[in-house]
mmCIF file with all atom_site columns, C-alpha atoms in Angstrom:
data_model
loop_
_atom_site.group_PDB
_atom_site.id
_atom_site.type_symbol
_atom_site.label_atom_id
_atom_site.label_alt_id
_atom_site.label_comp_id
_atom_site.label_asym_id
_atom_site.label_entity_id
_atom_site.label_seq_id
_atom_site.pdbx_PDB_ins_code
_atom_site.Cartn_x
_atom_site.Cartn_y
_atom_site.Cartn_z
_atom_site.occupancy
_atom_site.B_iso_or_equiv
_atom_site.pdbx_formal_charge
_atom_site.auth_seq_id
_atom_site.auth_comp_id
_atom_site.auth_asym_id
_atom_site.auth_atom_id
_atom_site.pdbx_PDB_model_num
ATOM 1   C CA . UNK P 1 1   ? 0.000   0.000  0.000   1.00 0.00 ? 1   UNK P CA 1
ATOM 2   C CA . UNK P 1 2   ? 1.449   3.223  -1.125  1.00 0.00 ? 2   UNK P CA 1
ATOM 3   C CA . UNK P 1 3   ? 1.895   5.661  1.729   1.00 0.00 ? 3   UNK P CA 1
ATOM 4   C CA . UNK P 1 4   ? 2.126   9.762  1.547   1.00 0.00 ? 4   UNK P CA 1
ATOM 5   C CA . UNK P 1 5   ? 5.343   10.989 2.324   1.00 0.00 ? 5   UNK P CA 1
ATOM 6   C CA . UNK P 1 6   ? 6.453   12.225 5.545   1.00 0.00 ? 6   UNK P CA 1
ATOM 7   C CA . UNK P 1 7   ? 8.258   15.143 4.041   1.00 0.00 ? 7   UNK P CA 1
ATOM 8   C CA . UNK P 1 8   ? 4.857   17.072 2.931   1.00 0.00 ? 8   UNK P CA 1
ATOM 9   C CA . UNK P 1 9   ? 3.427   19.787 4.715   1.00 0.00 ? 9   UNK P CA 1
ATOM 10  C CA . UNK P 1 10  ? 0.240   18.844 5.945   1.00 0.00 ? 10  UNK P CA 1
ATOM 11  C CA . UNK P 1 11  ? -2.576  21.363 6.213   1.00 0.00 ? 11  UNK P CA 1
ATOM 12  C CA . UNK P 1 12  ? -4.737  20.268 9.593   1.00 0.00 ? 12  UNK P CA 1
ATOM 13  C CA . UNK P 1 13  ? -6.703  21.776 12.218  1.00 0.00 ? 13  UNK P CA 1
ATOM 14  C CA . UNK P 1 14  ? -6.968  18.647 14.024  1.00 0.00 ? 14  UNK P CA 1
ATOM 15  C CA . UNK P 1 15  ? -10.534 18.423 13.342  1.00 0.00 ? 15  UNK P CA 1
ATOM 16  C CA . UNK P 1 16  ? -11.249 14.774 12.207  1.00 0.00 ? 16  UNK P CA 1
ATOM 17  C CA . UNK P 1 17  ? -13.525 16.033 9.431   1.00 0.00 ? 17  UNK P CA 1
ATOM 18  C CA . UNK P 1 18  ? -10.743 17.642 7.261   1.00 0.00 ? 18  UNK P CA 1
ATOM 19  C CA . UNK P 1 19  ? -9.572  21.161 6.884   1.00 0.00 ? 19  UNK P CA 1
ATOM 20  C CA . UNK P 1 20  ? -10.570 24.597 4.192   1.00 0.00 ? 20  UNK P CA 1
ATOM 21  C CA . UNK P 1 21  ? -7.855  26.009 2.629   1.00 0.00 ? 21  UNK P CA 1
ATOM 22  C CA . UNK P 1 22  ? -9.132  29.376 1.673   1.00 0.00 ? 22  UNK P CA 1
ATOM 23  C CA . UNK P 1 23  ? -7.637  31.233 -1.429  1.00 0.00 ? 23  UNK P CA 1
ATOM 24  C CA . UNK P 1 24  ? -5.927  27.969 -2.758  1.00 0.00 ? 24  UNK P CA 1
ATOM 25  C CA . UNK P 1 25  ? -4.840  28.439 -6.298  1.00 0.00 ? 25  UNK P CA 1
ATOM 26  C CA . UNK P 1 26  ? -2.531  26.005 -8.565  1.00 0.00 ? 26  UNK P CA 1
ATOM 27  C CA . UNK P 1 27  ? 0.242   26.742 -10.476 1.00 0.00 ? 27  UNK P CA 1
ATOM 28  C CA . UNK P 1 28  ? -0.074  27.280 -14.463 1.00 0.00 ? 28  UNK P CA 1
ATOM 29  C CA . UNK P 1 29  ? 3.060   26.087 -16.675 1.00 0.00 ? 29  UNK P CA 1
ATOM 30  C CA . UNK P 1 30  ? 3.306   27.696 -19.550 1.00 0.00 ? 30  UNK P CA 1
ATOM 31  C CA . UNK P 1 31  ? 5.030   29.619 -22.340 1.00 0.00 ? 31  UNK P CA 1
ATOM 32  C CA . UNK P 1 32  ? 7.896   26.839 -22.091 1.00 0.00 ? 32  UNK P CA 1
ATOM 33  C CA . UNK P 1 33  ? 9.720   26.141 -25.322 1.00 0.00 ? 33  UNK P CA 1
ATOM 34  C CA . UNK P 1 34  ? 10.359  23.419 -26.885 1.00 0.00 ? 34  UNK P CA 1
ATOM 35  C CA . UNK P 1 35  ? 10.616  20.913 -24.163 1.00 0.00 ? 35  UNK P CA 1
ATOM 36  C CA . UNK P 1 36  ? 10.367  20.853 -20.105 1.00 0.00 ? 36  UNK P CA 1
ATOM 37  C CA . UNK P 1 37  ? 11.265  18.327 -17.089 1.00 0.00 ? 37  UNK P CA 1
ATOM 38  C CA . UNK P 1 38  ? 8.707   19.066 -14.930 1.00 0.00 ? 38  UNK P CA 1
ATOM 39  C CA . UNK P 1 39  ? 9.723   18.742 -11.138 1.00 0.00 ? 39  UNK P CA 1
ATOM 40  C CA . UNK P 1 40  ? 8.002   17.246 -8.150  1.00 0.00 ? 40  UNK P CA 1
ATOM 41  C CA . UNK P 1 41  ? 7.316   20.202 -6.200  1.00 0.00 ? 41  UNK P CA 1
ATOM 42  C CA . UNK P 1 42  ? 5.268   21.457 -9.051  1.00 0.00 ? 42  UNK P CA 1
ATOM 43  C CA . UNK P 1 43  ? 2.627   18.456 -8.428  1.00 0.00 ? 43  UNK P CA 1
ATOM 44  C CA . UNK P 1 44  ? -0.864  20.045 -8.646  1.00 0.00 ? 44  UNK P CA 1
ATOM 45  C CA . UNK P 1 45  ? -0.103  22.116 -11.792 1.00 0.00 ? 45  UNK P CA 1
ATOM 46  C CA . UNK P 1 46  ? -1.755  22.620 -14.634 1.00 0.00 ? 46  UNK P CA 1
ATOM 47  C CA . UNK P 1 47  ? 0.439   22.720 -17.872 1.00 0.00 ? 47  UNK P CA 1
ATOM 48  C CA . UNK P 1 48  ? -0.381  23.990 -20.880 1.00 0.00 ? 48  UNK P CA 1
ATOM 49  C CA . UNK P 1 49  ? 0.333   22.806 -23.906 1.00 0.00 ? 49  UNK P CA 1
ATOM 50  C CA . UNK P 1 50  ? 0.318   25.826 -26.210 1.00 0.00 ? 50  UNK P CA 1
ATOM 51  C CA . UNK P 1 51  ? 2.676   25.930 -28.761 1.00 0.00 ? 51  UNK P CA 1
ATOM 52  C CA . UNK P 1 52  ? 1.967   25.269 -32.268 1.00 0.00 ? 52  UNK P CA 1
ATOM 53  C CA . UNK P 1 53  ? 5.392   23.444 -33.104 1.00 0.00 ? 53  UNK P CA 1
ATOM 54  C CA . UNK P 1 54  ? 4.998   21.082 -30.168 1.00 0.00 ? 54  UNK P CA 1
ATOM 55  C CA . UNK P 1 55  ? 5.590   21.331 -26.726 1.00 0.00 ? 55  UNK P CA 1
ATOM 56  C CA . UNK P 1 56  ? 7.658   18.047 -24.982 1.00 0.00 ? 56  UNK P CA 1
ATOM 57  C CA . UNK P 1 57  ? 6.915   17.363 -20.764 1.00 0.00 ? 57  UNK P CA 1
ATOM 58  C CA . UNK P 1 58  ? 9.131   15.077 -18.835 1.00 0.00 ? 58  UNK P CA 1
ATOM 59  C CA . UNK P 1 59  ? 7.065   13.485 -15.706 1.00 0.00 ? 59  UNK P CA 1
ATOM 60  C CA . UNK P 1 60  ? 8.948   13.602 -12.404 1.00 0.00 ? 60  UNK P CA 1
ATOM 61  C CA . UNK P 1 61  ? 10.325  10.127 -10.743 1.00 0.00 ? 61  UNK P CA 1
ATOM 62  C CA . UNK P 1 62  ? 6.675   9.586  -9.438  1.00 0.00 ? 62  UNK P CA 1
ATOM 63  C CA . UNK P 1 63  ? 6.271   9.863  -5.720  1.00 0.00 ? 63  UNK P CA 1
ATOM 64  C CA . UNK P 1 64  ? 2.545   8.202  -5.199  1.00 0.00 ? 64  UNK P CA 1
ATOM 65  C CA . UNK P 1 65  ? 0.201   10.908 -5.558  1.00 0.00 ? 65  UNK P CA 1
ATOM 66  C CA . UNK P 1 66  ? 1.298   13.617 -7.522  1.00 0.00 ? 66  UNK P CA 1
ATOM 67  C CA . UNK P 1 67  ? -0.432  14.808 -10.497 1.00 0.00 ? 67  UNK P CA 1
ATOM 68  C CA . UNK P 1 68  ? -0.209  16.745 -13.257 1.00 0.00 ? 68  UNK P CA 1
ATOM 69  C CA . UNK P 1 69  ? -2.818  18.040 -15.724 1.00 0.00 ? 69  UNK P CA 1
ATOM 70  C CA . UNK P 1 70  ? -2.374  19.023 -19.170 1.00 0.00 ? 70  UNK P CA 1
ATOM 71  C CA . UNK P 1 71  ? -4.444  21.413 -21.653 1.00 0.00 ? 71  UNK P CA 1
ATOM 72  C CA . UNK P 1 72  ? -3.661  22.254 -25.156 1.00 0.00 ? 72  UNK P CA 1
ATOM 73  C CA . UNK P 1 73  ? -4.629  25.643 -25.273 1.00 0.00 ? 73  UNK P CA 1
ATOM 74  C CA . UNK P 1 74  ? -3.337  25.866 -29.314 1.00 0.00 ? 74  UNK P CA 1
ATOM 75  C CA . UNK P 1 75  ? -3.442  23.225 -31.910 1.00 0.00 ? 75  UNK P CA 1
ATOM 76  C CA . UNK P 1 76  ? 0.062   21.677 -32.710 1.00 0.00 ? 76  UNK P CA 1
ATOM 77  C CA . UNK P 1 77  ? 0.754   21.590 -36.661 1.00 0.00 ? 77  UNK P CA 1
ATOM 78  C CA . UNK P 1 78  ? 4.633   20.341 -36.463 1.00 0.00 ? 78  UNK P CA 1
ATOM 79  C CA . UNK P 1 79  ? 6.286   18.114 -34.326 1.00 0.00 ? 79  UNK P CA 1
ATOM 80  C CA . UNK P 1 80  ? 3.970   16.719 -31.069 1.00 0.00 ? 80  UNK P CA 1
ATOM 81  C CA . UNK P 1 81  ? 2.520   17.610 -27.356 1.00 0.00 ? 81  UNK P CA 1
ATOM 82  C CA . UNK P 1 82  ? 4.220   14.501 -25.772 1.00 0.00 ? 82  UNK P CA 1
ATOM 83  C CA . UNK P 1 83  ? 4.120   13.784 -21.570 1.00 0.00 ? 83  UNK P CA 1
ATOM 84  C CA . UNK P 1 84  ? 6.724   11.357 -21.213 1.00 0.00 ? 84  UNK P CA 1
ATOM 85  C CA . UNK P 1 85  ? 7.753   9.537  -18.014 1.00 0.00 ? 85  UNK P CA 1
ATOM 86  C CA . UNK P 1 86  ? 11.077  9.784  -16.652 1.00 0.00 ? 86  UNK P CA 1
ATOM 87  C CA . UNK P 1 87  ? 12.754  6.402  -17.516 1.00 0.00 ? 87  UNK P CA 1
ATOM 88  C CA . UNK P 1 88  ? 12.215  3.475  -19.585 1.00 0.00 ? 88  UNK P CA 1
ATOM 89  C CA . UNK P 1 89  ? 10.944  1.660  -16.462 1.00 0.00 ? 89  UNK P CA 1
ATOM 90  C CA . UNK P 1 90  ? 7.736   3.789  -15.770 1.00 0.00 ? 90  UNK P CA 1
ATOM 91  C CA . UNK P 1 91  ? 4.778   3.504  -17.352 1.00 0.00 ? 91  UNK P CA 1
ATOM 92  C CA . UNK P 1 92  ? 1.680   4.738  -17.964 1.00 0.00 ? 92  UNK P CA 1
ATOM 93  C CA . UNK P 1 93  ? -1.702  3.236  -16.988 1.00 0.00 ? 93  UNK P CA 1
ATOM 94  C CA . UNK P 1 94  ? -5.046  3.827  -17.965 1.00 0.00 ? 94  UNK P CA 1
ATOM 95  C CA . UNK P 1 95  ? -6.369  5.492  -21.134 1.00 0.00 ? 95  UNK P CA 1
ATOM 96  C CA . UNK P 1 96  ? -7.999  8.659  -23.241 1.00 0.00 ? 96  UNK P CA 1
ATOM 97  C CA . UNK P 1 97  ? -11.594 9.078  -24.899 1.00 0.00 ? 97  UNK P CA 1
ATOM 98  C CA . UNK P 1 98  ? -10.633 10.945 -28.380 1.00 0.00 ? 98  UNK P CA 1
ATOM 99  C CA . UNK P 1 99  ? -13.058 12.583 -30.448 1.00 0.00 ? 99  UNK P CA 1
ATOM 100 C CA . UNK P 1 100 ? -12.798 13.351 -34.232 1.00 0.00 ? 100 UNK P CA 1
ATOM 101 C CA . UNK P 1 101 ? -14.137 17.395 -33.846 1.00 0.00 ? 101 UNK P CA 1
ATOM 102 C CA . UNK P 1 102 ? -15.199 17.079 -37.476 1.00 0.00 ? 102 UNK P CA 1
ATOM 103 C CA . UNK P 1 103 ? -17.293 14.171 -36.868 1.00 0.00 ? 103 UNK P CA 1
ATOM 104 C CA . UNK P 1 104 ? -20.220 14.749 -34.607 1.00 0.00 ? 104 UNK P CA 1
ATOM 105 C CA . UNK P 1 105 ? -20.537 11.456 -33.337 1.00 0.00 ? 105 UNK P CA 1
ATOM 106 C CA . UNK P 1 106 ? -17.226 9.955  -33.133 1.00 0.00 ? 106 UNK P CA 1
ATOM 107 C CA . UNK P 1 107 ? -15.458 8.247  -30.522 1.00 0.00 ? 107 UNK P CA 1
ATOM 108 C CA . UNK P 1 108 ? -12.702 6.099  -29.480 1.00 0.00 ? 108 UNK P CA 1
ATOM 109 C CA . UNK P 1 109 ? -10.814 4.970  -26.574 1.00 0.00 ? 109 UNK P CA 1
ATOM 110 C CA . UNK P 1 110 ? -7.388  4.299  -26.242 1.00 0.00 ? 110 UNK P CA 1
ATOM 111 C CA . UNK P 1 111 ? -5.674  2.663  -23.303 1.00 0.00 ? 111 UNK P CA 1
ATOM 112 C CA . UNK P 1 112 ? -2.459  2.798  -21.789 1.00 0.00 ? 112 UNK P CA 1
ATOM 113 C CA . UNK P 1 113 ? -1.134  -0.921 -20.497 1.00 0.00 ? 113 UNK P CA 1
ATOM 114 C CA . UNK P 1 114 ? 0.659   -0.031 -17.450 1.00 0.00 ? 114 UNK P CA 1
ATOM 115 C CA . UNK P 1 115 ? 4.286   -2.191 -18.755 1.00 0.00 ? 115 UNK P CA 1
ATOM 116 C CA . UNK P 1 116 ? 4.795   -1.065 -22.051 1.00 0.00 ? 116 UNK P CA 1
ATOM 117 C CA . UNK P 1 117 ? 3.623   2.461  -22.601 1.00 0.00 ? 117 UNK P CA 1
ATOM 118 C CA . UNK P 1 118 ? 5.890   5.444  -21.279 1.00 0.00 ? 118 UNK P CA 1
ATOM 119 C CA . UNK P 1 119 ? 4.431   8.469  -23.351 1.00 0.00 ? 119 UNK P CA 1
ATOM 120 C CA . UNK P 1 120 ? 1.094   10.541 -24.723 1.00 0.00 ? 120 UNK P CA 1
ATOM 121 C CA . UNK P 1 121 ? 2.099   11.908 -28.159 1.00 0.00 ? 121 UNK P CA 1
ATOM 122 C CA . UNK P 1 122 ? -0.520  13.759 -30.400 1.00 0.00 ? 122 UNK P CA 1
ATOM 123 C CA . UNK P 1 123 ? 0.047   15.069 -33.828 1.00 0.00 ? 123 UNK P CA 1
ATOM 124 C CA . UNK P 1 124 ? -2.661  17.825 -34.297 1.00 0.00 ? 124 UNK P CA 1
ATOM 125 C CA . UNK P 1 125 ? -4.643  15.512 -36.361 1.00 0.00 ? 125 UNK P CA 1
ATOM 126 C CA . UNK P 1 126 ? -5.311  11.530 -35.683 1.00 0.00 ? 126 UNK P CA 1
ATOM 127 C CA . UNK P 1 127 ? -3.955  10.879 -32.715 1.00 0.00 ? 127 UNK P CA 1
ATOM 128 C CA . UNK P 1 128 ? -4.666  14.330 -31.216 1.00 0.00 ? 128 UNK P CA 1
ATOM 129 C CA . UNK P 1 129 ? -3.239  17.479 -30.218 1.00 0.00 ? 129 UNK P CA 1
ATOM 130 C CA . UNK P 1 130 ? -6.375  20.160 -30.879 1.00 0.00 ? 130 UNK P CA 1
ATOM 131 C CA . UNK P 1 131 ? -7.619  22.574 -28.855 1.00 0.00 ? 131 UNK P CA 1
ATOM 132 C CA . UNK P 1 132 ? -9.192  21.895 -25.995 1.00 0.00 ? 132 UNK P CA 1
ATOM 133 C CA . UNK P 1 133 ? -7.648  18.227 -24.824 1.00 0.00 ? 133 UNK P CA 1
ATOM 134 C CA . UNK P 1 134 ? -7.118  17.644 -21.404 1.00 0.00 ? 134 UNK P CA 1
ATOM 135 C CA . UNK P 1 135 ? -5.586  14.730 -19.043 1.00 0.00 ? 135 UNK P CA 1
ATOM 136 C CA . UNK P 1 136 ? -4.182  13.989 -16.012 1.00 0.00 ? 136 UNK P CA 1
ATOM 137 C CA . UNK P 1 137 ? -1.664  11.642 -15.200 1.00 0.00 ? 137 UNK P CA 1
ATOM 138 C CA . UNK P 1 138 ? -1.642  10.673 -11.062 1.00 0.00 ? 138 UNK P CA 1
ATOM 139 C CA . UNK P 1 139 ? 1.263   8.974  -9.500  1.00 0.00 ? 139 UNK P CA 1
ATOM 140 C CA . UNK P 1 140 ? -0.105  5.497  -8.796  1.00 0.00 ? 140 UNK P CA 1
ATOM 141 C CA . UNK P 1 141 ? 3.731   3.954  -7.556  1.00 0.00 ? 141 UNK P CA 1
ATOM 142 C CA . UNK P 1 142 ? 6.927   4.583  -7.931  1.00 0.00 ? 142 UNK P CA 1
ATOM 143 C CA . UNK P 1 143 ? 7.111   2.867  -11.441 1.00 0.00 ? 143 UNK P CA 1
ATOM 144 C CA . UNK P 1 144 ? 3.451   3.930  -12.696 1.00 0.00 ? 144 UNK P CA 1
ATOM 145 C CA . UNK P 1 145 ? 1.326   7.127  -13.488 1.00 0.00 ? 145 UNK P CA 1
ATOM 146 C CA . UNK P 1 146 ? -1.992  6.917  -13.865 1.00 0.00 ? 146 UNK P CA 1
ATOM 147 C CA . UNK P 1 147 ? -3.586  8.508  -16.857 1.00 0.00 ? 147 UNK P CA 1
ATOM 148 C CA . UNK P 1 148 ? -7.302  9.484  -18.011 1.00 0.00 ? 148 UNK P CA 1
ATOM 149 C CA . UNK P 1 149 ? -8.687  12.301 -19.942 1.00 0.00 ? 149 UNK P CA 1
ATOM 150 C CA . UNK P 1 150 ? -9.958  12.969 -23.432 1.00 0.00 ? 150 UNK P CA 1
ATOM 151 C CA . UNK P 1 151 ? -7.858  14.042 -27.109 1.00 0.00 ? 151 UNK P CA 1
ATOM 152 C CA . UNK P 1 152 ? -9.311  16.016 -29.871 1.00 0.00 ? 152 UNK P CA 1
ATOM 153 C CA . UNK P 1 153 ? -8.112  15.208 -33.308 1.00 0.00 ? 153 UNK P CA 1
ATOM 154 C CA . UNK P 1 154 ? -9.112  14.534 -36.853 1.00 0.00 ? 154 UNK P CA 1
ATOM 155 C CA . UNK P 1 155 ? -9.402  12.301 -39.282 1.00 0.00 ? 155 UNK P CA 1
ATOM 156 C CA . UNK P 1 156 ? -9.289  8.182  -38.687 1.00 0.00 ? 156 UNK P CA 1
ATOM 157 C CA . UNK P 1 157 ? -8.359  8.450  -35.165 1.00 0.00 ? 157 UNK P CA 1
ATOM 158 C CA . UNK P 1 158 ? -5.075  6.486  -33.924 1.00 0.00 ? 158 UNK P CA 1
ATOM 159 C CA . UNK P 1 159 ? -3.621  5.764  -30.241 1.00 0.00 ? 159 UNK P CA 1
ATOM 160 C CA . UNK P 1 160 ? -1.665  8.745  -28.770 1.00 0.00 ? 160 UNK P CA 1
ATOM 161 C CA . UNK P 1 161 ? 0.183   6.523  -26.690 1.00 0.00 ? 161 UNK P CA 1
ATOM 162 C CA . UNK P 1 162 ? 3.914   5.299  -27.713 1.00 0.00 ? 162 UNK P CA 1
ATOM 163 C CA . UNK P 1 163 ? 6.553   3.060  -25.851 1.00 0.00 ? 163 UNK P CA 1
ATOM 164 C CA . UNK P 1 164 ? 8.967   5.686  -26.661 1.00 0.00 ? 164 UNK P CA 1
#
């Protein structure tokens, strides 16, 4: 059973209910280039994926329990958005809904095996990278993230996840 680190800060009143954290906002990465290691004290943050030649994240060493959430905020037309996990021995688990946005009633899904699969990669067309997609990959173990949210592309959709 995975445990929550000792080394957090905990927010607690005592109260065995649970505690309010007025005013709490989360961080926004953005604006990043071409590529980005993202580090684990930025766990809670949303990234965006908003450049139009591709934007490249590298997950953290998972610590059980973070998370990140991406957004593409700008369709990609060269190169990829691609969330990749920090060694060839973490994987992703899980999967994505995608949705053809010229089609009204498309709809795949696409899943993520949890031993082979280490990245999300979408092309701004069939395998995704349009406006508007959005997923979150959560920590699971120390060799696993857990992924789930939905690509837009177009055309005969194809699986955004690679094993490299």
């Amino acid at each position: 059973m995975a445990t929550i680190s000792a080394n957090l800060e905990r927010l607690n009143n005592g109260n065995p209910t649970g505690c309010i954290a007025p005013g709490l906002h989360r961080q926004v990465i953005n604006g990043v280039g071409a590529t980005r290691t993202l580090l684990a004290e930025e766990s809670g943050a949303l990234c965006l994926l908003d450049s139009a030649t591709g934007v490249v994240y590298t997950l953290p060493t998972p610590i059980p329990g973070m998370e990140f959430e991406f957004l593409a905020t700008v369709a990609v037309t060269s190169n990829a958005y691609k969330v990749i996990t920090s060694a060839a021995t973490v994987f992703l688990v899980g999967g994505v809904i995608a949705g053809d946005v010229t089609i009204a009633t498309s709809g795949d899904y696409f899943e993520a095996d949890g031993s082979t699969i280490i990245a999300v990669s979408t092309n701004g067309s069939t395998s995704g990278g349009l406006i508007g997609e959005r997923y979150k990959v959560t920590a699971i173990s120390t060799t696993q993230w857990a992924v789930h949210g939905v690509t837009h592309g177009a055309g005969t959709l194809i699986t955004p996840f690679s094993a490299s």
